[in-house]
Coordinates of C-alpha atoms and ligand atoms in Angstrom, one line a residue:
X4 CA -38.8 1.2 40.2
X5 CA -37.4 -1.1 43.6
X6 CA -36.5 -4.3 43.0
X7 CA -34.9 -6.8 45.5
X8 CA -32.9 -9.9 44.1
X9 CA -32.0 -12.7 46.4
X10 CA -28.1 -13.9 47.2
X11 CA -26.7 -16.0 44.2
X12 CA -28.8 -14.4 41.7
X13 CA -27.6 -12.4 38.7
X14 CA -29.6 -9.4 37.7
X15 CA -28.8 -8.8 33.6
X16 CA -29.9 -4.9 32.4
X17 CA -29.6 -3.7 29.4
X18 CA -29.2 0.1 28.4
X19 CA -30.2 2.5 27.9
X20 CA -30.8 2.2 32.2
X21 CA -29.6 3.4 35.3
X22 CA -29.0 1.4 38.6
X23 CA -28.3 2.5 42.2
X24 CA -27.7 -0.4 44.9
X25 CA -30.3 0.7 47.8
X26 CA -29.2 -1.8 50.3
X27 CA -27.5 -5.3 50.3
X28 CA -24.3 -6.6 48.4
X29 CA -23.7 -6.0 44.8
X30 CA -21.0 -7.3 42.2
X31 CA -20.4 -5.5 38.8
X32 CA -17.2 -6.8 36.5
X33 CA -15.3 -7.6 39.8
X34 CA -16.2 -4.0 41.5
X35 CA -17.9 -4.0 44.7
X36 CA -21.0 -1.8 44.3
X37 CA -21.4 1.1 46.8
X38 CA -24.4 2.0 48.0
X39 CA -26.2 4.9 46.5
X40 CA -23.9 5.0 44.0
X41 CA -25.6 5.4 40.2
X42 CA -24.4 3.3 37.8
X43 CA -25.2 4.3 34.6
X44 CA -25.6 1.6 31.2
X45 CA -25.3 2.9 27.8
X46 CA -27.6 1.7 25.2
X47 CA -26.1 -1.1 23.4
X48 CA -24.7 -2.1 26.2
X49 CA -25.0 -4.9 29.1
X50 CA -24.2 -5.2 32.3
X51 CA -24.3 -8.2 34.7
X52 CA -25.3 -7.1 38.6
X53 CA -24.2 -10.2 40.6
X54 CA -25.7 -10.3 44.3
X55 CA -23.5 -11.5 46.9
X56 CA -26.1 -10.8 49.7
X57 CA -29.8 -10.0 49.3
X58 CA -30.2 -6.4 47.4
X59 CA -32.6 -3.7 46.8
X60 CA -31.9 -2.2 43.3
X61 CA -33.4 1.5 42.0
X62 CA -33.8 1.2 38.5
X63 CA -34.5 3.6 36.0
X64 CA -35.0 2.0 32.2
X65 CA -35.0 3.7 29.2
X66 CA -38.0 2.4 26.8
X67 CA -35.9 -0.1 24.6
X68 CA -34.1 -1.3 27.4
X69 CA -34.9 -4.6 29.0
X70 CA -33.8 -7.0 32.3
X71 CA -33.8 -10.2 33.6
X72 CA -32.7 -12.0 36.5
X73 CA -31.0 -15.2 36.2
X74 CA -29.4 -17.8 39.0
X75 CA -25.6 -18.3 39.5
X76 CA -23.4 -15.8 38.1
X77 CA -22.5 -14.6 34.3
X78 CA -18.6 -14.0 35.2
X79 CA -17.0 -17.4 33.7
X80 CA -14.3 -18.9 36.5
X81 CA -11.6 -19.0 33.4
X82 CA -11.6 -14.8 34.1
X83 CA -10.8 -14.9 37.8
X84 CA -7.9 -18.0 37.0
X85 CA -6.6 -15.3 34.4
X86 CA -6.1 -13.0 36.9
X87 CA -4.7 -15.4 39.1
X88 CA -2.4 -16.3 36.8
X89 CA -1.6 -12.5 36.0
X90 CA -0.6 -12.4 39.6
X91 CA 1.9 -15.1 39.6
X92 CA 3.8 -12.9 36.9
X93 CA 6.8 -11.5 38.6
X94 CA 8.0 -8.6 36.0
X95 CA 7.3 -5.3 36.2
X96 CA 5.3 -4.0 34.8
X97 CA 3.0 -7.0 33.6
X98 CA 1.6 -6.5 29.8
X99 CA -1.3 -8.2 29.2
X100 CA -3.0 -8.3 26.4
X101 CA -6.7 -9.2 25.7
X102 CA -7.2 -10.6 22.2
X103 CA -11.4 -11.8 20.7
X104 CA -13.8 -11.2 17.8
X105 CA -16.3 -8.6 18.1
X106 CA -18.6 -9.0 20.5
X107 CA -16.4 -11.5 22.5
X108 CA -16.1 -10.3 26.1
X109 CA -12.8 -7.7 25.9
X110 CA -14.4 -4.5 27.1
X111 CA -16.1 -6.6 30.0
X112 CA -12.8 -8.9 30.8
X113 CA -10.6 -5.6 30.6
X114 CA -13.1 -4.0 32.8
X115 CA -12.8 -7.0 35.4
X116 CA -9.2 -7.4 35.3
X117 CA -9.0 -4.2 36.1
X118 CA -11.1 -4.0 38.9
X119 CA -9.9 -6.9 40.8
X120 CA -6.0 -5.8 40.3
X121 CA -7.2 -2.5 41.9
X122 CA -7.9 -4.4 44.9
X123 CA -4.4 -5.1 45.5
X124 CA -3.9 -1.4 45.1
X125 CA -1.4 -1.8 42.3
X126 CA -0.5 0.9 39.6
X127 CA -2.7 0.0 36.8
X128 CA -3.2 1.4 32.9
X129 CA -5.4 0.2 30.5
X130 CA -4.3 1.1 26.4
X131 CA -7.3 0.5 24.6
X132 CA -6.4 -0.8 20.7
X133 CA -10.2 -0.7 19.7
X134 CA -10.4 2.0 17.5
X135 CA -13.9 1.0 16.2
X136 CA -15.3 0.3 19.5
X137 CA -13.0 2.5 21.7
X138 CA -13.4 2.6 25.4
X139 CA -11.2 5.0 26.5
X140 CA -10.9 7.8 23.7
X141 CA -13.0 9.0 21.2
X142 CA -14.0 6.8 18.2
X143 CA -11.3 6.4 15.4
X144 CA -8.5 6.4 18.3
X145 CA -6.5 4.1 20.5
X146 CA -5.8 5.6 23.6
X147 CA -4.7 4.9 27.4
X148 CA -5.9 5.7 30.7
X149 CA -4.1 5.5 34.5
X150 CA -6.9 3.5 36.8
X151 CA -7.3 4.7 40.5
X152 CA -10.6 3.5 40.6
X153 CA -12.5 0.7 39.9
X154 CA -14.8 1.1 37.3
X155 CA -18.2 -0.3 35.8
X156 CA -17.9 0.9 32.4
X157 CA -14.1 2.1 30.9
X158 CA -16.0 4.9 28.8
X159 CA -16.1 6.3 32.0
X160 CA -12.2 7.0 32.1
X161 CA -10.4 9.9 30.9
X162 CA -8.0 9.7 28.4
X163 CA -4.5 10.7 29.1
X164 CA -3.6 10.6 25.9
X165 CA -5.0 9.4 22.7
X166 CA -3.5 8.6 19.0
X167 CA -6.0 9.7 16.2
X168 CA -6.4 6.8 13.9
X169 CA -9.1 8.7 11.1
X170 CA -10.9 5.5 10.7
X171 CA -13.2 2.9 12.3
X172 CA -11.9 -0.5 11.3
X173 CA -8.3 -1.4 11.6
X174 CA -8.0 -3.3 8.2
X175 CA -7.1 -0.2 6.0
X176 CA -4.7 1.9 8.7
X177 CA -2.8 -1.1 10.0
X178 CA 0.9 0.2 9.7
X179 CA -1.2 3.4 11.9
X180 CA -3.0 1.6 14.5
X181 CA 0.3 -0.1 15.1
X182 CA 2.6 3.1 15.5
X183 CA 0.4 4.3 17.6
X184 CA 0.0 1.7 19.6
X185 CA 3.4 1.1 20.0
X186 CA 3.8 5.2 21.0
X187 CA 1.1 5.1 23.7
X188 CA 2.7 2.0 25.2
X189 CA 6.1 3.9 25.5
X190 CA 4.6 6.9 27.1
X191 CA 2.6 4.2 29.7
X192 CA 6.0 3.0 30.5
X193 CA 7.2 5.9 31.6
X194 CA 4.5 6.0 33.8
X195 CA 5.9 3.1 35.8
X196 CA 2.6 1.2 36.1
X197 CA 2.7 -2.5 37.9
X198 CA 0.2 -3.7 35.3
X199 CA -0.6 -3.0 31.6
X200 CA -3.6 -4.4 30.5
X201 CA -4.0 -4.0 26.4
X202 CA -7.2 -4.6 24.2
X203 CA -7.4 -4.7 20.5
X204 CA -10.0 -4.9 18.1
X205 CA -11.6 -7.8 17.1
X206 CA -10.7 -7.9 13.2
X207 CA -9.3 -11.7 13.8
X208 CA -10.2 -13.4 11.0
X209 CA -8.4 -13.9 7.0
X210 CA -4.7 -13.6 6.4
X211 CA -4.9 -9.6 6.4
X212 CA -5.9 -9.9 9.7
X213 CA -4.0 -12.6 11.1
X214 CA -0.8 -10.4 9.9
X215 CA -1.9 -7.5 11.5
X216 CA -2.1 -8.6 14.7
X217 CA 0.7 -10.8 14.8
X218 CA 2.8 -7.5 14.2
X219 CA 0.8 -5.4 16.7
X220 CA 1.6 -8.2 19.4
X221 CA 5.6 -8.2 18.2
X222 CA 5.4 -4.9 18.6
X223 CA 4.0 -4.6 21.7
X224 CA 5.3 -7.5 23.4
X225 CA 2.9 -9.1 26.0
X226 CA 4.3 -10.9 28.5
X227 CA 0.4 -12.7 28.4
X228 CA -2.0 -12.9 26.1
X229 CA -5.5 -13.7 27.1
X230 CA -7.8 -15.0 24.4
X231 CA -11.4 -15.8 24.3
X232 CA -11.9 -18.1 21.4
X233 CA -15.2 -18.8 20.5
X234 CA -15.2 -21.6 18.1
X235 CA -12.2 -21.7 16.0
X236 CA -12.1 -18.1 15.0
X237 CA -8.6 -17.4 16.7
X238 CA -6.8 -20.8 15.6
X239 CA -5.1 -19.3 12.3
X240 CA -3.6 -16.2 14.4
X241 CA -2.8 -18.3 17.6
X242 CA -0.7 -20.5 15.6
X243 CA 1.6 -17.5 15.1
X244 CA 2.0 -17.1 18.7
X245 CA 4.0 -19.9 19.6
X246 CA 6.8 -17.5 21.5
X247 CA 4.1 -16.3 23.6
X248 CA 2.3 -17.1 26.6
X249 CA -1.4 -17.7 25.9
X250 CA -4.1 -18.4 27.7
X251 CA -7.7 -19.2 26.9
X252 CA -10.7 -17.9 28.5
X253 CA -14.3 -17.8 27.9
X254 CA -16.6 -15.8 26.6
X255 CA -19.7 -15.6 29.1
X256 CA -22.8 -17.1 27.7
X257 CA -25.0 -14.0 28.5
X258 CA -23.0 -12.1 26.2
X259 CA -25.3 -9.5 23.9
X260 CA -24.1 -9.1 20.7
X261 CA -24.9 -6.0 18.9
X262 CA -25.4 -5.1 15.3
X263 CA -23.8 -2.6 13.7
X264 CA -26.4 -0.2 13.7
X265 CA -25.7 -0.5 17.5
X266 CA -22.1 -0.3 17.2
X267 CA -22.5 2.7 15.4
X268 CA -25.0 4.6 18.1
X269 CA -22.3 3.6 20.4
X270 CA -19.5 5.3 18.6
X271 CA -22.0 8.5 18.6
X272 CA -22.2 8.5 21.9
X273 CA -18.1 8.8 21.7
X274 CA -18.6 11.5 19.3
X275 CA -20.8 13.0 21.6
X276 CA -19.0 12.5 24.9
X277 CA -15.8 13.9 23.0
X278 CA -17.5 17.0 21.2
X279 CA -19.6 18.6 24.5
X280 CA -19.4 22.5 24.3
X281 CA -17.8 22.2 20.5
X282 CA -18.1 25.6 18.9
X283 CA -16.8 26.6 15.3
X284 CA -13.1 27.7 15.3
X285 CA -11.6 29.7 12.8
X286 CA -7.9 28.7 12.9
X287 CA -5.0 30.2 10.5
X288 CA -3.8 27.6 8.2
X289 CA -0.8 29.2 8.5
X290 CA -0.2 28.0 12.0
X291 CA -0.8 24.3 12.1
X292 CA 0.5 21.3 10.9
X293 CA -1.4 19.8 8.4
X294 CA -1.7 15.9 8.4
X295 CA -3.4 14.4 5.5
X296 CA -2.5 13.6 1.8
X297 CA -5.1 15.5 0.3
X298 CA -4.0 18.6 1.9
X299 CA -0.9 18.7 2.5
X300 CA 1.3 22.0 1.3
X301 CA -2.3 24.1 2.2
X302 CA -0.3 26.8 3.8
X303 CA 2.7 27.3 1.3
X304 CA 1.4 29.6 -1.5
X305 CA 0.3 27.8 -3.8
X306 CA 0.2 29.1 -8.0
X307 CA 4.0 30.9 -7.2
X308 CA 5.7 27.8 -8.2
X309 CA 6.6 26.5 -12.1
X310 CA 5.9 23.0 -10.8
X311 CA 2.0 24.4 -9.7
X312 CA 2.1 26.7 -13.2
X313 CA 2.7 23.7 -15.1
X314 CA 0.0 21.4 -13.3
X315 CA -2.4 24.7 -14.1
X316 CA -1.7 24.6 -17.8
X317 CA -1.9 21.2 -18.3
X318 CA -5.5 20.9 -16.6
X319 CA -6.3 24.1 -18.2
X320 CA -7.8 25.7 -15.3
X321 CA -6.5 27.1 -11.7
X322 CA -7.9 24.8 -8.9
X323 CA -8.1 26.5 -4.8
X324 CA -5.6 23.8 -3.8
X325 CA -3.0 21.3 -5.5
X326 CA -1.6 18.4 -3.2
X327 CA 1.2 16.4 -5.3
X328 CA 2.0 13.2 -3.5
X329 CA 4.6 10.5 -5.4
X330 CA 1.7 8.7 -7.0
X331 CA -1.1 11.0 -7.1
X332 CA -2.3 15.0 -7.5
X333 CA -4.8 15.6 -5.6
X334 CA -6.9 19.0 -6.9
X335 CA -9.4 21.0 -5.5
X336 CA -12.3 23.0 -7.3
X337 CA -14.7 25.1 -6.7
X338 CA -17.9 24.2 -6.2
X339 CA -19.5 24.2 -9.7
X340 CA -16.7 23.7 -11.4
X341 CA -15.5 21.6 -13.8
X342 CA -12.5 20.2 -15.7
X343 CA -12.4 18.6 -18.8
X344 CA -11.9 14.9 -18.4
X345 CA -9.5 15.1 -21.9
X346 CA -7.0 17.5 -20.0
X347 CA -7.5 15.0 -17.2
X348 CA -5.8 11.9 -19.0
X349 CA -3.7 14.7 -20.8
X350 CA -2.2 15.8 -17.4
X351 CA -2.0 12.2 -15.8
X352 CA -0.3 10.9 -19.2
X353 CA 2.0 13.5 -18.8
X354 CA 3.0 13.6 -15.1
X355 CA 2.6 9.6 -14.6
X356 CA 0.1 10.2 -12.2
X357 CA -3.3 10.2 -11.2
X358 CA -5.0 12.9 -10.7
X359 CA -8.0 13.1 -7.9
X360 CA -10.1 15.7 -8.4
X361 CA -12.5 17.1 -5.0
X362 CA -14.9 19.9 -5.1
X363 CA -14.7 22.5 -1.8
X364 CA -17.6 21.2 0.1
X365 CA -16.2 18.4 0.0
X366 CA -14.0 18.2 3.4
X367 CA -17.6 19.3 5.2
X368 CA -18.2 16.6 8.3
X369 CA -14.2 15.2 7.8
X370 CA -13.6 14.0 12.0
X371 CA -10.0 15.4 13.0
X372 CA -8.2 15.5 15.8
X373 CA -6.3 18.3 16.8
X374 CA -2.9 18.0 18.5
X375 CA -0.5 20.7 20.5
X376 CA 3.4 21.5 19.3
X377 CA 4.5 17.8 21.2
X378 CA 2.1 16.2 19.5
X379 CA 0.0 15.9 23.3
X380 CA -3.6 15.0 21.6
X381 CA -6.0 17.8 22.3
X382 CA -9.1 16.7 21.5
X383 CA -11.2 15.8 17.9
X384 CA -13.7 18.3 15.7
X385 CA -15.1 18.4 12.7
X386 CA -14.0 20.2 9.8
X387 CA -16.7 22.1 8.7
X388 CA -15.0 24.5 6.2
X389 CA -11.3 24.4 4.5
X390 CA -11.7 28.8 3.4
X391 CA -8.7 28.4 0.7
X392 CA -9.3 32.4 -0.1
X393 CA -8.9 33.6 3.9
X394 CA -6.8 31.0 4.1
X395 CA -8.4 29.4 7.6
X396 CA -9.7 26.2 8.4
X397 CA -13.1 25.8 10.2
X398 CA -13.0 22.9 12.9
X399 CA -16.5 22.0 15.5
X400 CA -14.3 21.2 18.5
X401 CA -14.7 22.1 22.3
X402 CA -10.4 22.5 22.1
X403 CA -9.8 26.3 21.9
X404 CA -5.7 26.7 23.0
X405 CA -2.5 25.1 21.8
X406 CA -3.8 23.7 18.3
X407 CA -0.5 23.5 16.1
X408 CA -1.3 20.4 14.2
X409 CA -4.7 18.5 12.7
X410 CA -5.0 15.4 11.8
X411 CA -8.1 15.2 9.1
X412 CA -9.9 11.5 9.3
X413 CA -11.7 9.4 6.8
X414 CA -14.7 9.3 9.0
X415 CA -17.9 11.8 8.0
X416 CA -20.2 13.3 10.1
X417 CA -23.1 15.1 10.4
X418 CA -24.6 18.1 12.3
X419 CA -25.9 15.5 14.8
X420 CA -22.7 14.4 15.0
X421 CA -24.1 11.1 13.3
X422 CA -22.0 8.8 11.0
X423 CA -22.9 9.4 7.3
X424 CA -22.4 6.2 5.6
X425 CA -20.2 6.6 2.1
X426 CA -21.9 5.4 -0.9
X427 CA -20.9 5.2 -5.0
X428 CA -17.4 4.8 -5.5
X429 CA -16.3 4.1 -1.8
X430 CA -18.9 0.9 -1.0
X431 CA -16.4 -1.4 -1.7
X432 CA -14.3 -0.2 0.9
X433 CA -17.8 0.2 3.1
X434 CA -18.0 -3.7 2.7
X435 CA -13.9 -4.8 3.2
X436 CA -14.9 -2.0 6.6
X437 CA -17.9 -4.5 7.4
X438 CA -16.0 -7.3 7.2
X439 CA -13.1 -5.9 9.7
X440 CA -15.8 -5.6 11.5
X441 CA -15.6 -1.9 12.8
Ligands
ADP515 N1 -20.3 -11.6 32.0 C1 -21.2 -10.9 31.4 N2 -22.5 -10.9 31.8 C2 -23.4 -10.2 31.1 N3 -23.2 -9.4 30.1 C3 -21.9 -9.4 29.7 C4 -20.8 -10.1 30.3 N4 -19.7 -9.9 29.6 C5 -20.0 -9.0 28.6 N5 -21.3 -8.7 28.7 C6 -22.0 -7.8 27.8 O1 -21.9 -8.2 26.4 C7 -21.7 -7.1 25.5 C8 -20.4 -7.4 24.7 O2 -19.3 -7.4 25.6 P1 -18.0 -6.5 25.4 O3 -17.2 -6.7 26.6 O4 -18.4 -5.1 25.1 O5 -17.4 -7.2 24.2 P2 -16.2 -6.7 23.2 O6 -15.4 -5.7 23.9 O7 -15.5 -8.0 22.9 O8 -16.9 -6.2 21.9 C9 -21.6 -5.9 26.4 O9 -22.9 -5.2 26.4 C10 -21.3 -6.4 27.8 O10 -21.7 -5.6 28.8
MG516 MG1 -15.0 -3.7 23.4

């Protein structure tokens, strides 16, 4: 379908839609449409087509997806003084970093930052902190990307490198989605960039959270920060920031909020994007790294030891795998199996710790990431099969060379590549998840 929307006018489409610019002038998040150019909107997601002179718009719509035209423009003018101000900053490089609650405007101020600061053809990387909504790597990651071009959507970047996180809210892998952070920001150095824009997630709210991110932004160091506050969300955790230099912006009043239903079909489409051309890999256990608690020592033999003969004896049976951490033993069984509770508490009495038992099966739909031997992230998968008697494990991934280490997530997934949503004894952590807002 053509449709023609006069100078001054804003046209507002929602995904799922695509949108080529037949004729006139065109404004997406600060990038300067070409013509004939398709620009493609994700379900879940919104994006603002400001006309500077009259234009003809192609538009294709999905059937949920929906548009409007509005007057006046949806861009609030506290983003262009931000990057105004962002100019005026004379080190280099410039870190700026974006900080909201869900739903807030990040993605779409990043976006625009971005695309103006292009315009002065200036060196510019974007690390993306927003492991549950992640623009730039897959889900359960933060990641960074070098901009040449301006963009409409960031998903539409590649990755130059990425730090699996294993999860989709930040509130239970904090110390994680810190280190990693703070890794990808040293490698982006090295890069020499003029600007470094950095978005976070938006788990803002409670003491947990106002901690967190007070140490993510010591650690990374901003020489800005640009916050939208939308009512007094962000006053607990700006009160923290008195060393830095802040600046508030707006959120734009078209904003679409999304449920987390949606939020989750967007991560799929991560999952997706990230798994094209996955086949099943058989991989020696013996040759990679393994990092996870519940597996670790899966490539030393295990039942040779007195430590693992004494674990045996004690829970009167020989599990396929025995993980001792300081405070726990975790055990694998067979499918089937069973062990009696009695030599349980008999062996957890004994040792001092607890014992977590898993049945094989069990690790079916885990999300990993796969990394080569200097730690250069590869790529994610799904661990469909942990063989403990051919000692191989069985990853869904597109990456075929160079695996030496996996990482093995918390995140479970399913043939579709859908999110299966954990139930029984993990829903409290579902709900502290909800709230963090993932
Ligand atoms: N200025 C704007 N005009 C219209 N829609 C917008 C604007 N800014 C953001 N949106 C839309 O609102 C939704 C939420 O914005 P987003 O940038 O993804 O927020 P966040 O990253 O904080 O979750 C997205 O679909 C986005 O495209
Ligand atoms: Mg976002």
């Amino acid at each position: 379908m053509k449709i023609t929307v006069e100078a001054g006018k804003t046209l507002l489409v929602d995904g799922p839609a695509s949108v080529t610019l037949v004729s006139g002038k065109a404004e997406v998040f600060g990038y300067a449409l070409r013509h004939m150019g398709k620009v493609v909107i994700r379900d879940g997601k919104r994006m603002p087509f400001a006309v500077e002179e009259t234009a003809t718009f192609e538009i294709s719509i999905g059937e949920t997806a929906n548009m409007e035209e509005i007057e006046g423009h949806t861009i609030p003018p506290s983003w262009d003084e931000a990057y105004k101000e962002l100019k005026t900053l004379q080190t280099k490089p410039v870190t700026a970093l974006v900080l909201g609650t869900v739903d807030s405007g990040k993605t779409s101020f990043c976006t625009y930052l971005v695309n103006k600061l292009l315009n002065e053809e200036r060196k510019i990387a974007i690390l993306d902190g927003d492991l549950g909504q992640s623009d730039i790597g897959p889900p359960c990651t933060v990641a960074y990307a070098v901009v040449s071009n301006p963009v409409t959507d960031l998903f539409n970047l590649e990755a130059e490198n990425a730090f699996f996180v294993g999860v989709t809210s930040p509130s239970k892998a904090t110390e994680k989605v810190i280190s990693g952070l703070a890794l990808l920001r040293d490698e982006v150095l090295r890069r020499n960039p003029d600007y470094v824009v950095v978005n976070t997630d938006g788990w803002v709210e409670g003491e947990d959270a106002v901690n967190y991110k007070a140490q993510l932004i010591e650690k990374i160091n901003p020489n800005i920060i640009f916050y939208i506050q939308q009512n007094e969300k962000l006053t607990p955790l700006l009160s923290m920031l008195k060393n830095f230099k802040t600046l508030k912006i707006d959120s734009p009043q078209t904003i679409k909020q999304r449920s987390r239903e949606k939020r989750r079909s967007l991560r799929e489409l991560g999952y997706i994007k990230y798994l094209k051309n996955a086949k099943v890999q058989s991989i020696p256990i013996s040759w990679l790294k393994i990092e996870s608690d519940e597996f670790i020592g899966l490539n030393k033999s295990f039942g040779m030891m007195k430590r693992d003969r004494e674990i045996c004896e004690l829970l009167g049976m020989k599990p396929l795998h025995i993980a001792e951490l300081k405070e726990k033993i975790y055990v694998v069984i067979g499918k089937g199996r069973w062990i009696d509770p009695e030599r349980i508490s008999k062996t957890e009495e004994t040792l001092g710790k607890k014992v977590v038992v898993t049945w094989k099966g069990e690790e079916e739909g885990l999300l990993t990431a796969l990394y080569n031997d200097e730690r250069r992230f590869l790529g994610i998968g799904v661990l469909r099969e942990v063989d403990y008697g051919r000692k191989v494990m069985k990853i869904y991934t597109p990456t075929s060379s160079n695996i030496s280490a996996v990482a093995i997530g918390k995140v479970r997934l399913d043939k579709n590549l859908r999110e299966i949503t954990i139930t029984s004894e993990e829903s409290g952590k579902v709900i502290s998840d909800s709230l963090a807002s993932s």
